Amino acid sequence: MSMLTKQTLFLFLIALAGWFAILLQLYLILVNRTSPVFQTVMTFFSFFTILTNILVAICCTALITNKDYGACFFTRPTVLGGTVVYIVIVGIIYNVILRGLWHPAGLQRLADELLHVVIPLSFSLYWFIYVPKKELNWQTSFRWLIYPLCYFVYILLLGLYLKTYPYPFIDVNKIGYPFVLRNSLIVGLAFLLVSFAVVLIAKMQVGRRPV
C-alpha cells in the first residue's frame, strides 16, 4: 500500500468516525430530550466538543477531496494546526475534569469515547505524521485563540436564551460571572500552552528534516 493510499485511508477512517459520532450524539440527545426540538438542537451545538469534532470531520473530508495542502481553507496547515490544538483541549478537559462527573453506558459511551478519545488521538497522530509544518510560528499560536474566544462569547449569549450552559466551569447560573471569567482565563491559558507545544513540535520536526 502506497503512502498516499495509507494517508487517504487514515483520513477516511477519522472522517467516518467523526461524522458517525456526531450524528450518533445528535440522535441520542434528541431521543432523550426533555425540551422542544429546536432548543435541544441549540443545546447540542453549544458544546465545544461537538463544534470541534465537526471542524475535524470537515478538515478530514476536505483533505480527502483536496490532496494539496492549502487548496482550501480547511486544508491549510495553519488551520489544521489550530484544529489539533482545539481537539487536544477537548480530550484533556473531558478526561481530566469531566469524565468523573457522569458514567455513560451503551451507545452514549460509544459516542463519548469516539468524540473525546479516539478522534483527538487519531487526528493528532495524522497531523504529526502527514501535515506540513513550515508555516507555523509563535505568532500563529495567538491567532489560534480566536476560535475559543469566539466560542466563549457565543456560549454566554446562547446561555441567556437557553438558560443553561454546557459545562459546569462556565455555568453562570451556578457559579456567577466572576468565576466563569476566572475559569475561562485558566482554560484560555491552557489553549495557549497547548498552542505553544504544537508550534514547538512543528519547529522540532521541521528542523530534523534534511534541506
mmCIF file of N, CA and C in Angstrom, residues 188-198:
data_model
loop_
_atom_site.group_PDB
_atom_site.id
_atom_site.type_symbol
_atom_site.label_atom_id
_atom_site.label_comp_id
_atom_site.label_asym_id
_atom_site.label_seq_id
_atom_site.Cartn_x
_atom_site.Cartn_y
_atom_site.Cartn_z
ATOM 1 N N GLY A 188 -8.231 29.457 28.813
ATOM 2 C CA GLY A 188 -7.525 30.191 27.764
ATOM 3 C C GLY A 188 -6.024 30.012 27.859
ATOM 4 N N LEU A 189 -5.502 29.994 29.081
ATOM 5 C CA LEU A 189 -4.074 29.742 29.280
ATOM 6 C C LEU A 189 -3.708 28.338 28.815
ATOM 7 N N ALA A 190 -4.601 27.372 29.075
ATOM 8 C CA ALA A 190 -4.367 26.003 28.612
ATOM 9 C C ALA A 190 -4.310 25.956 27.084
ATOM 10 N N PHE A 191 -5.206 26.691 26.432
ATOM 11 C CA PHE A 191 -5.177 26.769 24.970
ATOM 12 C C PHE A 191 -3.834 27.315 24.491
ATOM 13 N N LEU A 192 -3.357 28.364 25.141
ATOM 14 C CA LEU A 192 -2.105 28.980 24.721
ATOM 15 C C LEU A 192 -0.925 28.033 24.928
ATOM 16 N N LEU A 193 -0.908 27.326 26.045
ATOM 17 C CA LEU A 193 0.181 26.384 26.317
ATOM 18 C C LEU A 193 0.193 25.239 25.310
ATOM 19 N N VAL A 194 -0.993 24.709 25.004
ATOM 20 C CA VAL A 194 -1.072 23.636 24.002
ATOM 21 C C VAL A 194 -0.662 24.176 22.633
ATOM 22 N N SER A 195 -1.051 25.410 22.329
ATOM 23 C CA SER A 195 -0.656 26.033 21.060
ATOM 24 C C SER A 195 0.860 26.147 20.964
ATOM 25 N N PHE A 196 1.491 26.596 22.042
ATOM 26 C CA PHE A 196 2.953 26.681 22.066
ATOM 27 C C PHE A 196 3.579 25.299 21.867
ATOM 28 N N ALA A 197 2.989 24.294 22.503
ATOM 29 C CA ALA A 197 3.512 22.930 22.380
ATOM 30 C C ALA A 197 3.417 22.436 20.941
ATOM 31 N N VAL A 198 2.304 22.726 20.281
ATOM 32 C CA VAL A 198 2.120 22.308 18.885
ATOM 33 C C VAL A 198 3.138 22.996 17.980
#
